[in-house]
Amino acid sequence: MFFPTSVWIAIIFTILSVFLYDVRAQSHLYQPFCGPPLNILTRLIMFIQLHFFLTVPEFTEFWCRLYGDTVGVWINGEYTIITCDAELVQQILGGINSKNFIMCIGNDHGLKELGMYQNAIVWNNDVSKWTLQKHIFQALNAHHKASMIAIEKTRQEINRIKISALKNNVLTVDILNAIRHITLAIILEVSLGIQLDSNKSQYLIDCIPDYFKAWKFFLLKPRFIWPLFPLQFFHHRRSILKFREEIQNIISILDPQSTIFLRQLHKNNLTDEVIQSILEMVLASTDTVSVSLYYTILLLTENKKIANQLMDSSDDSFLEVVLQESIRLMPVEPIIIRKSLDDCEISGIHIKARTNIVISLALLNRHQKWFENPLKFDPQRFIQNESSIALSVPMGHGPISCVGQHIAMVEMKTILFELFKEFIFTRMDETRPIIDTKTRWDIVQRPIIKEVLNLLPRKKIVFIGAQSVGKTTLANFIKSHMNGIMISEIARNLMEELNLNTNTMKTLRNDPDKTFEFQTTTIKIQCEKEDEIEHEFAILDRCAFDSIVCAQKFCKKRWRELLDMKETNKCLERYRQKDRYIIFLIEPQKECLEADGIRSIPTNYEEWISFSDSFKMALKEFNIEFNVINVLDINQRYSIVKNALFAHDA
C-alpha cells in the first residue's frame, strides 16, 4: 500500500517530534502507579492516540480499562496520573494537600491563542490573579436576584415557544437552544446589566460551541503539530476571534458601574482582562448550565415517575438531587485536569512536582465500586446517602471548585421547575435509552445530535355543555392532533353498565332520589379519573358540572347535597386552577340536535338553550373561568381551543 509523499512526511515529522518532545523525560522515570512501561514506543502510541484518534476522556477510559482505576501514562512529555478512584480524587481535590493541585494542565501557546493564559478564571495558572478573579466572580452569588431573573427569562422563553407553536402549528422545541437563550439572558442581566434581542442572542449562542471546539484543539495539542491540521487551525482561530469580537461589541454598550461584577473588574484594575473575563462568564454560565439541564430533561422524559415527583415536591430539595443525579450520570465536564505544584504525599504515595493529574468523572460516576446500579437514573441515592454527592464531585471539589456552582444550581432549579410546570416533554425516538445517546466526551461534553422534543401543555382541556353539542367529537379531533389522554363518556359508559336507555333514563329523571344517586356515582368516577391524569395532558368531554347541572334540573333541592361530597369539592377546586384546567362551554347548534338512543336529549331547541344557560350560571356561581365555543365548524373549534391552550403572557 502506497501513501502520498505528504502523508509520509507527516508521519516522519510526527515520530521525530514525539522523540524530541520526550527527551526531557528522565532516563529512570519514577512511576508511583501501575501502568504500561513508558518507553519511547508506548509514548508514541499514547501521543498518536491522544492527538489523532481519541479525546482525553476516551484516552483515559482506554488505559483505565487495561490497567485499573489509577494508571501512570505519558501526556505531552510529562508523567501523568489518570484516575477514576473516588477516594484518591477526594484526597487530590479536597484533602490536606489539595492546595498543591490548583494548577491546570495546559499548553501555554494554546492558552495564549484562547486568551486564557494567566488571564481571567477558567484556566488561569497564575495563583494570585486566579484568586482575585475568584472573589470577583463569587460576588455574583446574589441568589434571590438570580432566581427572580431566572423566572422572568424562563417565562419569556416559554412565551416564545407558545407563539412558535401557534404560528408554525408544530408542537416541538429545540430544547437545548431554548435553554441557552434563557441562561444567556440571565447571566447578561445579572452580571452585565443588559438585555439582547433574540437575533443577537442567537448569534452569541452560536459562537459558543465553536469556541469550545477551539478550546479542545489548542489546550493540549503541542504547538509543533498544529501545522498538521492547517484547516482546523485557521478555522478555530477564526472562531476565537469571532467570539471575542462579539464580546467586544457587548462591552461597547456596557456601563462599568451597572453591576457589582463590572465594578469589581474596574476597581481591581483588571481592564486588560475585561474581554476574557466577560467571555468566560458568558461561556461557562450559558453552556454548562444549559447542557446540564438538557440532559436532565431528557432523563426525566425517560423517568415519568420521577418527573411527577418533581412536580409534587413541596420544596426544592428534590429538584436539587434530581439535578445532581443528572450531572453524575451525564457530567458536562467529564474530566478534571490538574498539575502538582510541589512534591507531596497522597494516601502514602509520593507525588512529584509538576506531575499531571487527569480525573475521569465520566468513569468515576459510572463505576460499580462507588455507585450501586450506576447507569440507573436514581435521585433517591442522594437522599438515602448524602455523602454520595461529594463522592460524585458534580461541580468540582476543594479550593478551585466551580466558583459559580451555587448560583448555577439556583438557576437550574428555577428553569427546570418553570419548564415542567408549563410543558410535558417527550422524545421523538423513545426506543433508545438516554444513557446510550450519542455524545462527544471531550474537555466538555455535548450532544453530537441535539434532540428536538415533542411538547404538550401540562393542562387539561374540559368540554362541557348540553347533550349532543359535539363535545366528544371535538375531544377526539384534538386527541388526533395532540396525542393527549382521553377521558370520555363517563356518564354514557355508566348508563351502558346499568343497562339504561332513553326510556329508562326518562323514568329515572322522574325519580329525584334515583337521579341523585346516579349523579353521585358519576361524580365519584369523574374524580377518580381526574386523579389518574394529575400530571398529564388530557382531554375530557365532561366534568363534575354535568352532574351538578343535571341534578339542579331533576333532583330539586337535593342537588346541593352534591356539594357536601369531598369528590365534588375536589373537582371544583381543580377547575378553579386556570393554569391547569381550561374549561370550554360549547353552545348548542341546531344541526347537532340528534338522538343517540341512549341519552335523553332536550325535546326542543329552547330547552337545549336552557341547559346551556344552566351551565353558565353554575360556572359563575362557583367562580370558574370558562371559554365559549359558539361555532359549528370543527376546525374553527380546534383553533379556539389551541389559541386558549397556548395563550401567552402579554
XYZ file of C-alpha atoms in Angstrom:
650
model
C 0.000 0.000 0.000
C 1.463 3.362 -1.018
C 0.863 6.686 0.686
C 1.313 10.137 -0.860
C 4.635 11.818 -0.100
C 2.909 14.409 2.067
C 1.497 11.657 4.307
C 4.945 10.059 4.732
C 6.436 13.454 5.582
C 3.690 13.997 8.188
C 4.300 10.556 9.738
C 8.072 11.032 9.902
C 7.629 14.554 11.252
C 5.289 13.262 13.962
C 7.658 10.449 15.035
C 10.637 12.804 15.211
C 8.551 15.372 17.065
C 7.470 12.827 19.667
C 11.073 11.719 20.144
C 12.357 15.268 20.531
C 9.384 16.235 22.700
C 10.092 13.355 25.088
C 13.847 13.806 25.504
C 13.141 15.922 28.565
C 11.999 12.771 30.350
C 14.327 11.346 32.938
C 16.213 8.205 31.972
C 14.956 6.477 35.149
C 11.326 7.556 35.284
C 9.623 7.453 38.673
C 6.283 5.629 38.270
C 4.309 5.555 41.543
C 1.274 3.901 39.942
C 0.773 0.838 37.785
C 0.625 1.174 34.044
C 2.431 0.269 30.830
C 6.219 0.632 30.533
C 6.673 4.201 29.371
C 9.329 3.559 26.760
C 9.534 5.535 23.524
C 7.192 3.129 21.710
C 4.488 3.399 24.377
C 4.837 7.182 24.421
C 4.492 7.270 20.643
C 1.320 5.155 20.825
C -0.117 7.453 23.512
C 0.825 10.576 21.572
C -0.879 9.314 18.398
C -3.940 8.150 20.355
C -4.401 11.471 22.126
C -3.748 13.837 19.252
C -5.126 11.907 16.283
C -7.802 9.451 17.416
C -9.086 9.843 20.981
C -10.350 12.665 23.164
C -8.882 12.997 26.666
C -11.843 11.172 28.341
C -11.652 8.394 25.731
C -7.873 8.132 26.201
C -8.377 7.931 29.980
C -11.022 5.236 29.645
C -8.827 3.164 27.296
C -5.905 2.929 29.744
C -8.051 2.577 32.883
C -9.853 -0.367 31.284
C -6.474 -2.011 30.690
C -4.688 -1.289 33.977
C -7.230 -0.342 36.613
C -8.709 2.722 38.311
C -5.410 4.624 38.566
C -2.767 4.426 35.829
C 0.509 6.170 35.041
C 0.680 7.380 31.410
C 2.584 9.894 29.294
C 0.967 13.087 28.038
C 2.868 15.778 26.160
C 6.303 14.915 27.501
C 5.266 14.572 31.153
C 4.325 11.772 33.509
C 0.582 11.860 34.085
C -1.667 10.061 36.560
C -5.128 9.221 35.221
C -7.682 8.053 37.743
C -11.340 7.266 38.417
C -10.690 6.225 42.031
C -13.133 8.254 44.143
C -11.051 8.028 47.321
C -7.909 9.249 45.569
C -9.920 12.008 43.869
C -11.220 13.210 47.258
C -7.644 13.413 48.534
C -6.426 15.325 45.475
C -9.286 17.813 45.294
C -10.272 18.229 48.934
C -7.587 16.629 51.115
C -4.910 18.277 53.239
C -2.694 18.710 50.160
C -5.470 19.957 47.862
C -3.838 23.400 47.529
C -0.944 21.612 45.841
C -3.269 20.767 42.926
C -4.712 24.127 41.949
C -2.813 24.428 38.661
C -4.346 23.093 35.454
C -2.591 21.219 32.654
C -2.415 23.285 29.529
C -0.248 24.172 26.572
C 0.881 27.770 27.145
C 0.907 28.551 23.431
C -2.612 27.155 23.077
C -3.833 29.082 26.112
C -2.471 32.275 24.552
C -4.453 31.549 21.369
C -7.557 31.125 23.526
C -6.840 34.269 25.548
C -6.722 32.173 28.754
C -3.002 32.329 29.531
C -2.694 33.879 33.026
C -5.972 35.590 32.289
C -9.499 35.526 33.784
C -10.506 32.413 35.745
C -11.215 29.214 33.803
C -7.589 28.191 33.061
C -5.543 30.845 34.840
C -2.450 29.238 36.413
C -1.274 32.493 37.991
C -2.470 31.684 41.518
C -2.649 35.281 42.795
C -4.546 36.512 39.722
C -6.854 33.490 39.813
C -7.638 34.126 43.496
C -8.536 37.736 42.747
C -10.764 36.670 39.838
C -12.432 34.071 42.068
C -13.521 36.769 44.529
C -14.862 38.894 41.672
C -16.840 36.034 40.149
C -18.190 34.985 43.547
C -19.514 38.494 44.095
C -22.306 37.480 41.705
C -23.805 34.982 44.138
C -26.963 37.052 44.629
C -29.224 34.026 44.756
C -32.571 35.738 45.231
C -31.949 38.176 42.387
C -30.753 35.346 40.133
C -33.864 33.320 40.960
C -36.203 36.217 40.182
C -34.461 36.944 36.879
C -34.428 33.216 36.042
C -38.218 33.072 36.489
C -38.685 36.144 34.296
C -36.400 34.915 31.494
C -37.849 31.406 31.562
C -41.377 32.777 31.276
C -40.262 34.897 28.313
C -38.841 31.841 26.569
C -41.994 29.859 27.360
C -43.981 32.622 25.637
C -41.722 32.359 22.580
C -42.274 28.597 22.482
C -46.052 29.097 22.669
C -46.033 31.744 19.937
C -43.974 29.424 17.720
C -46.400 26.551 18.363
C -49.354 28.686 17.266
C -47.571 30.282 14.318
C -45.973 27.143 12.873
C -48.588 24.653 14.043
C -45.756 22.362 15.225
C -45.613 21.126 18.825
C -41.855 20.600 19.023
C -38.959 22.516 20.533
C -35.178 22.614 20.184
C -34.895 22.429 23.945
C -31.129 22.918 24.198
C -31.273 26.121 22.179
C -34.264 27.347 24.190
C -32.394 26.784 27.466
C -29.317 28.542 26.097
C -31.447 31.602 25.376
C -32.683 31.547 28.974
C -29.266 31.083 30.606
C -27.646 33.705 28.374
C -30.380 36.231 29.185
C -29.938 35.553 32.903
C -26.168 35.996 33.000
C -26.243 39.093 30.777
C -28.681 40.819 33.114
C -27.187 39.592 36.407
C -23.511 40.180 35.572
C -23.616 42.913 32.910
C -26.963 44.616 33.414
C -28.007 44.369 29.747
C -30.533 42.628 27.529
C -30.073 41.500 23.922
C -32.750 40.869 21.337
C -33.385 37.323 20.151
C -31.265 37.598 16.983
C -28.186 38.960 18.755
C -28.579 36.350 21.478
C -28.726 33.576 18.888
C -25.557 34.850 17.197
C -23.737 34.841 20.526
C -25.073 31.362 21.355
C -23.829 30.064 18.002
C -20.309 31.303 18.836
C -20.067 29.195 21.992
C -19.859 25.617 20.568
C -17.203 26.746 18.070
C -15.147 28.300 20.880
C -15.324 25.021 22.810
C -14.036 23.149 19.758
C -11.147 25.598 19.522
C -10.508 25.122 23.244
C -10.250 21.377 22.765
C -7.852 21.831 19.816
C -5.475 24.334 21.417
C -5.491 23.212 25.049
C -3.359 20.061 24.815
C -2.076 19.850 21.249
C 1.633 20.857 21.225
C 2.357 23.830 19.019
C 4.655 21.859 16.717
C 1.832 19.640 15.431
C -0.582 22.475 14.644
C 0.770 22.625 11.048
C -0.513 19.068 10.541
C -4.053 20.421 10.876
C -3.989 23.688 8.878
C -7.708 23.804 8.103
C -8.661 23.141 11.713
C -6.063 25.587 12.984
C -7.319 28.533 10.934
C -10.986 27.607 11.495
C -10.515 27.510 15.269
C -8.535 30.745 15.290
C -11.407 32.434 13.390
C -13.907 31.017 15.897
C -11.955 32.539 18.788
C -11.711 35.927 17.066
C -15.412 35.852 16.178
C -16.430 35.213 19.784
C -14.040 37.857 21.155
C -15.316 40.429 18.652
C -18.877 39.769 19.764
C -17.857 40.204 23.393
C -16.131 43.484 22.471
C -19.383 44.666 20.859
C -21.184 43.920 24.116
C -18.522 45.748 26.153
C -19.013 48.832 23.986
C -22.576 49.251 25.313
C -21.829 48.487 28.980
C -21.972 50.865 31.901
C -18.912 49.890 34.025
C -20.791 50.804 37.196
C -24.046 48.983 36.413
C -23.302 45.689 38.236
C -21.087 44.528 41.070
C -19.186 42.251 38.664
C -18.218 45.140 36.367
C -17.449 47.430 39.280
C -15.114 44.847 40.793
C -13.278 44.308 37.496
C -12.555 48.019 37.164
C -11.914 48.559 40.866
C -9.141 45.928 40.777
C -7.533 47.445 37.664
C -8.348 44.420 35.503
C -9.213 46.482 32.430
C -6.923 44.324 30.279
C -8.804 41.200 31.388
C -12.325 42.523 30.874
C -12.838 40.851 27.464
C -11.694 37.418 28.615
C -13.460 37.688 31.971
C -16.790 38.509 30.324
C -16.191 35.901 27.615
C -15.637 33.196 30.234
C -18.611 34.380 32.273
C -20.864 34.042 29.215
C -19.199 30.795 28.129
C -19.473 28.912 31.418
C -22.783 30.351 32.607
C -24.554 29.723 29.320
C -23.259 26.393 28.123
C -22.510 24.266 31.177
C -25.851 25.106 32.789
C -27.718 24.585 29.503
C -26.196 21.204 28.687
C -26.755 20.010 32.276
C -30.432 20.991 32.055
C -30.717 19.463 28.578
C -29.644 16.039 29.819
C -31.786 16.387 32.939
C -34.880 16.985 30.810
C -34.026 14.032 28.563
C -33.591 11.771 31.594
C -36.914 12.957 33.031
C -38.728 12.115 29.779
C -37.488 8.572 30.320
C -38.477 8.561 34.007
C -42.024 9.902 34.199
C -42.497 8.836 37.816
C -39.528 10.987 38.882
C -40.833 13.903 36.787
C -44.176 13.636 38.609
C -42.397 13.543 41.981
C -40.585 16.695 40.978
C -43.898 18.455 40.315
C -45.357 17.228 43.616
C -42.364 18.246 45.718
C -43.221 20.861 48.345
C -39.703 22.349 48.373
C -36.750 22.446 46.016
C -34.627 19.810 47.776
C -35.862 17.081 45.432
C -35.180 19.358 42.449
C -31.593 19.639 43.628
C -30.976 15.889 43.939
C -32.555 15.351 40.502
C -30.039 17.778 39.031
C -27.138 16.278 40.987
C -28.028 12.794 39.777
C -28.295 14.010 36.186
C -24.880 15.668 36.412
C -23.444 12.483 37.926
C -24.710 10.374 35.063
C -24.035 12.876 32.254
C -21.305 15.232 33.526
C -20.863 18.322 31.368
C -17.207 18.386 32.357
C -16.247 14.685 32.164
C -12.641 15.279 33.238
C -10.787 17.440 35.740
C -7.197 18.268 34.823
C -4.647 19.313 37.438
C -0.869 19.637 37.940
C 1.013 19.322 41.245
C 2.896 22.447 42.322
C 5.364 20.695 44.656
C 6.296 17.235 45.888
C 3.674 15.799 48.252
C 2.168 12.576 49.525
C -1.333 11.372 48.724
C -2.576 8.266 50.522
C 1.016 7.353 51.367
C 2.203 7.675 47.742
C 4.827 10.246 46.806
C 3.711 12.597 44.015
C 6.454 14.626 42.392
C 6.176 18.294 41.487
C 4.700 19.054 38.041
C 3.002 15.675 37.859
C -0.143 15.880 35.747
C -3.417 14.531 37.148
C -6.386 13.659 34.912
C -9.544 12.728 36.840
C -12.229 10.961 34.844
C -15.603 11.912 36.309
C -17.281 10.055 33.455
C -15.722 6.774 34.638
C -15.883 7.508 38.370
C -19.586 8.351 38.317
C -20.468 5.205 36.377
C -18.303 2.895 38.473
C -19.983 -0.005 40.270
C -17.485 0.339 43.118
C -18.711 3.818 44.045
C -22.369 3.791 42.998
C -24.874 0.981 43.171
C -26.519 0.361 39.810
C -24.507 3.296 38.404
C -26.206 3.517 34.998
C -29.642 3.993 36.574
C -31.046 7.494 36.931
C -31.959 7.414 40.615
C -32.083 10.720 42.566
C -33.050 8.764 45.691
C -29.441 7.601 46.038
C -28.503 11.126 47.177
C -31.416 11.312 49.631
C -30.514 7.977 51.182
C -26.789 8.788 51.278
C -25.889 12.484 51.161
C -22.160 11.696 51.174
C -22.602 10.318 47.640
C -22.984 13.905 46.398
C -19.443 14.789 47.457
C -18.235 11.470 46.038
C -19.555 12.346 42.583
C -17.963 15.869 42.660
C -20.707 17.227 40.345
C -19.232 20.737 40.216
C -15.712 20.064 41.372
C -14.444 19.994 44.926
C -11.922 21.777 47.087
C -10.170 25.140 46.660
C -10.810 25.504 42.923
C -14.256 24.005 42.598
C -16.713 25.802 40.311
C -16.963 29.388 41.602
C -20.476 29.736 40.205
C -21.877 26.424 41.420
C -24.353 27.925 43.899
C -25.859 30.474 41.523
C -25.852 27.808 38.779
C -27.891 25.469 40.995
C -30.358 28.282 41.759
C -30.754 28.934 38.025
C -31.143 25.275 37.101
C -33.756 24.562 39.765
C -35.783 27.597 38.722
C -35.601 26.928 34.978
C -36.357 23.215 35.324
C -39.381 23.777 37.554
C -40.832 26.544 35.375
C -40.450 24.483 32.179
C -42.000 21.372 33.701
C -44.795 23.359 35.304
C -45.768 24.519 31.820
C -44.952 21.611 29.490
C -44.804 17.856 29.182
C -41.791 16.819 27.098
C -41.460 13.583 25.165
C -38.735 12.299 22.860
C -39.377 11.586 19.197
C -37.478 8.299 19.484
C -38.191 6.751 22.874
C -36.700 3.361 21.961
C -33.072 4.433 22.537
C -32.081 4.885 26.212
C -30.653 8.277 27.163
C -27.554 6.584 28.563
C -26.778 5.399 25.010
C -27.343 8.787 23.395
C -24.546 9.914 21.089
C -22.385 12.433 22.868
C -18.919 13.883 22.424
C -16.844 13.160 25.529
C -14.116 15.795 25.489
C -12.847 18.649 27.658
C -16.555 19.387 27.883
C -19.380 17.049 26.972
C -22.014 17.971 24.444
C -24.525 16.048 22.339
C -23.448 15.107 18.826
C -27.030 15.437 17.641
C -29.372 17.735 19.562
C -32.737 16.132 20.194
C -35.816 18.098 19.246
C -38.543 17.239 21.745
C -42.289 16.983 21.406
C -44.113 19.211 23.831
C -47.605 19.372 25.204
C -49.022 21.886 27.666
C -49.350 20.483 31.191
C -53.063 21.259 31.172
C -56.469 19.609 30.991
C -58.999 20.587 28.327
C -62.551 20.193 29.619
C -65.607 20.404 27.359
C -68.987 20.972 28.983
C -72.451 21.817 27.731
C -75.822 20.343 26.972
C -76.205 16.928 25.335
C -75.282 16.471 21.684
C -73.330 19.692 21.191
C -70.279 17.864 19.802
C -68.118 17.569 22.944
C -66.855 14.047 22.247
C -66.376 14.726 18.529
C -64.189 17.751 19.292
C -62.305 15.866 22.023
C -61.467 13.054 19.579
C -60.382 15.589 16.946
C -57.985 17.272 19.396
C -56.589 13.919 20.535
C -55.791 13.036 16.932
C -53.764 16.261 16.615
C -52.134 16.466 20.061
C -51.962 12.907 21.329
C -53.300 13.615 24.792
C -55.019 11.241 27.205
C -58.753 10.993 26.594
C -61.275 10.806 29.444
C -64.544 10.296 27.640
C -68.207 9.414 28.036
C -68.191 8.607 31.765
C -71.950 9.087 32.074
C -72.698 7.150 28.865
C -70.452 4.271 29.977
C -72.196 4.160 33.351
C -75.588 4.092 31.593
C -74.497 1.151 29.460
C -73.119 -0.625 32.541
C -76.511 -0.169 34.281
C -78.425 -1.139 31.097
C -80.083 2.272 30.903
C -81.525 3.588 27.613
C -83.537 6.614 26.558
C -86.807 5.322 28.023
C -85.327 4.200 31.339
C -83.438 7.493 31.639
C -86.766 9.357 31.296
C -88.170 7.215 34.100
C -85.011 7.793 36.144
C -85.281 11.545 35.771
C -88.820 11.445 37.132
C -87.372 9.953 40.323
C -85.220 12.622 42.046
C -83.681 10.155 44.501
C -82.542 7.710 41.812
C -81.282 10.582 39.644
C -79.336 11.916 42.623
C -77.833 8.504 43.259
C -76.798 8.233 39.598
C -75.156 11.686 39.606
C -73.375 10.918 42.902
C -71.851 7.792 41.357
C -70.882 9.723 38.227
C -69.046 12.403 40.226
C -67.100 9.781 42.178
C -65.976 8.129 38.944
C -65.163 11.524 37.440
C -62.989 12.496 40.420
C -61.168 9.166 40.329
C -60.415 9.570 36.610
C -59.132 13.105 37.165
C -56.839 11.831 39.943
C -55.228 9.485 37.428
C -54.343 12.285 34.999
C -52.998 14.796 37.510
C -49.688 15.274 35.681
C -50.854 14.552 32.130
C -52.121 16.497 29.161
C -55.702 15.275 28.935
C -58.940 15.972 27.092
C -62.242 15.485 28.946
C -65.643 15.592 27.282
C -67.462 16.098 30.579
C -66.783 17.057 34.199
C -68.488 17.308 37.574
C -70.554 20.261 36.310
C -72.550 17.914 34.086
C -73.755 16.096 37.209
C -74.369 19.330 39.122
C -76.477 20.876 36.333
C -78.390 17.652 35.765
C -79.099 17.390 39.492
C -80.271 21.018 39.534
C -82.763 20.160 36.792
C -84.106 16.853 38.085
C -83.293 16.480 41.810
C -84.929 19.649 43.114
C -83.286 20.876 46.322
C -81.304 17.674 46.817
C -78.727 18.811 44.256
C -76.976 20.886 46.917
C -76.140 17.665 48.766
C -73.633 17.049 45.976
C -71.667 19.999 47.374
C -71.159 18.087 50.633
C -69.240 15.374 48.795
C -65.445 15.605 49.058
C -65.190 14.436 45.426
C -67.351 17.344 44.217
C -65.294 19.905 46.098
C -62.051 18.352 44.907
C -63.221 18.628 41.300
C -64.440 22.208 41.724
C -61.125 23.232 43.281
C -59.313 21.754 40.285
C -61.477 23.661 37.806
C -60.578 26.926 39.559
C -56.900 26.320 38.751
C -56.951 28.098 35.421
C -53.257 27.397 34.864
C -54.062 23.665 34.838
C -57.686 23.334 33.695
C -59.153 25.149 30.700
C -62.949 24.936 30.598
C -64.844 25.273 27.301
C -68.624 25.627 27.181
C -69.890 24.504 23.774
C -73.063 26.334 22.781
C -75.891 24.346 21.125
C -76.176 24.367 17.329
C -79.452 23.231 15.781
C -77.629 20.943 13.351
C -76.325 18.844 16.289
C -79.721 18.095 17.900
C -79.826 14.351 17.279
C -80.836 11.390 19.484
C -78.281 8.601 20.037
C -80.645 6.015 21.544
C -79.072 6.203 24.990
C -79.159 9.698 26.391
C -82.343 11.651 26.921
C -81.945 14.792 24.850
C -83.971 18.039 25.066
C -87.322 17.971 23.322
C -86.749 21.302 21.569
C -84.131 23.938 20.855
C -85.358 26.247 23.644
C -84.921 23.520 26.266
C -81.465 22.873 24.825
C -80.533 26.559 25.246
C -81.915 26.426 28.785
C -79.474 23.611 29.618
C -76.596 25.660 28.255
C -77.649 28.690 30.300
C -77.737 26.486 33.396
C -74.087 25.583 32.800
C -73.177 29.266 32.513
C -74.959 30.140 35.766
C -73.330 27.234 37.608
C -69.861 28.169 36.367
C -70.349 31.750 37.514
C -71.821 30.672 40.870
C -68.743 28.573 41.648
C -66.317 31.191 40.312
C -64.980 29.056 37.453
C -63.495 30.849 34.432
C -64.537 29.420 31.068
C -64.299 29.946 27.325
C -67.284 29.813 24.986
C -67.317 27.923 21.674
C -70.262 29.107 19.585
C -69.249 27.907 16.114
C -70.021 24.579 14.462
C -67.053 24.056 12.147
C -64.634 21.543 13.733
C -61.505 23.352 12.516
C -62.722 26.655 13.911
C -63.474 24.959 17.209
C -59.986 23.426 17.254
C -58.445 26.832 16.565
C -60.322 28.380 19.523
C -59.098 25.603 21.808
C -55.498 25.808 20.601
C -55.362 29.600 20.978
C -56.565 29.304 24.567
C -54.215 26.392 25.268
C -51.134 28.280 24.098
C -52.198 31.706 25.288
C -49.094 33.617 26.309
C -48.450 36.462 28.683
C -48.779 39.907 27.175
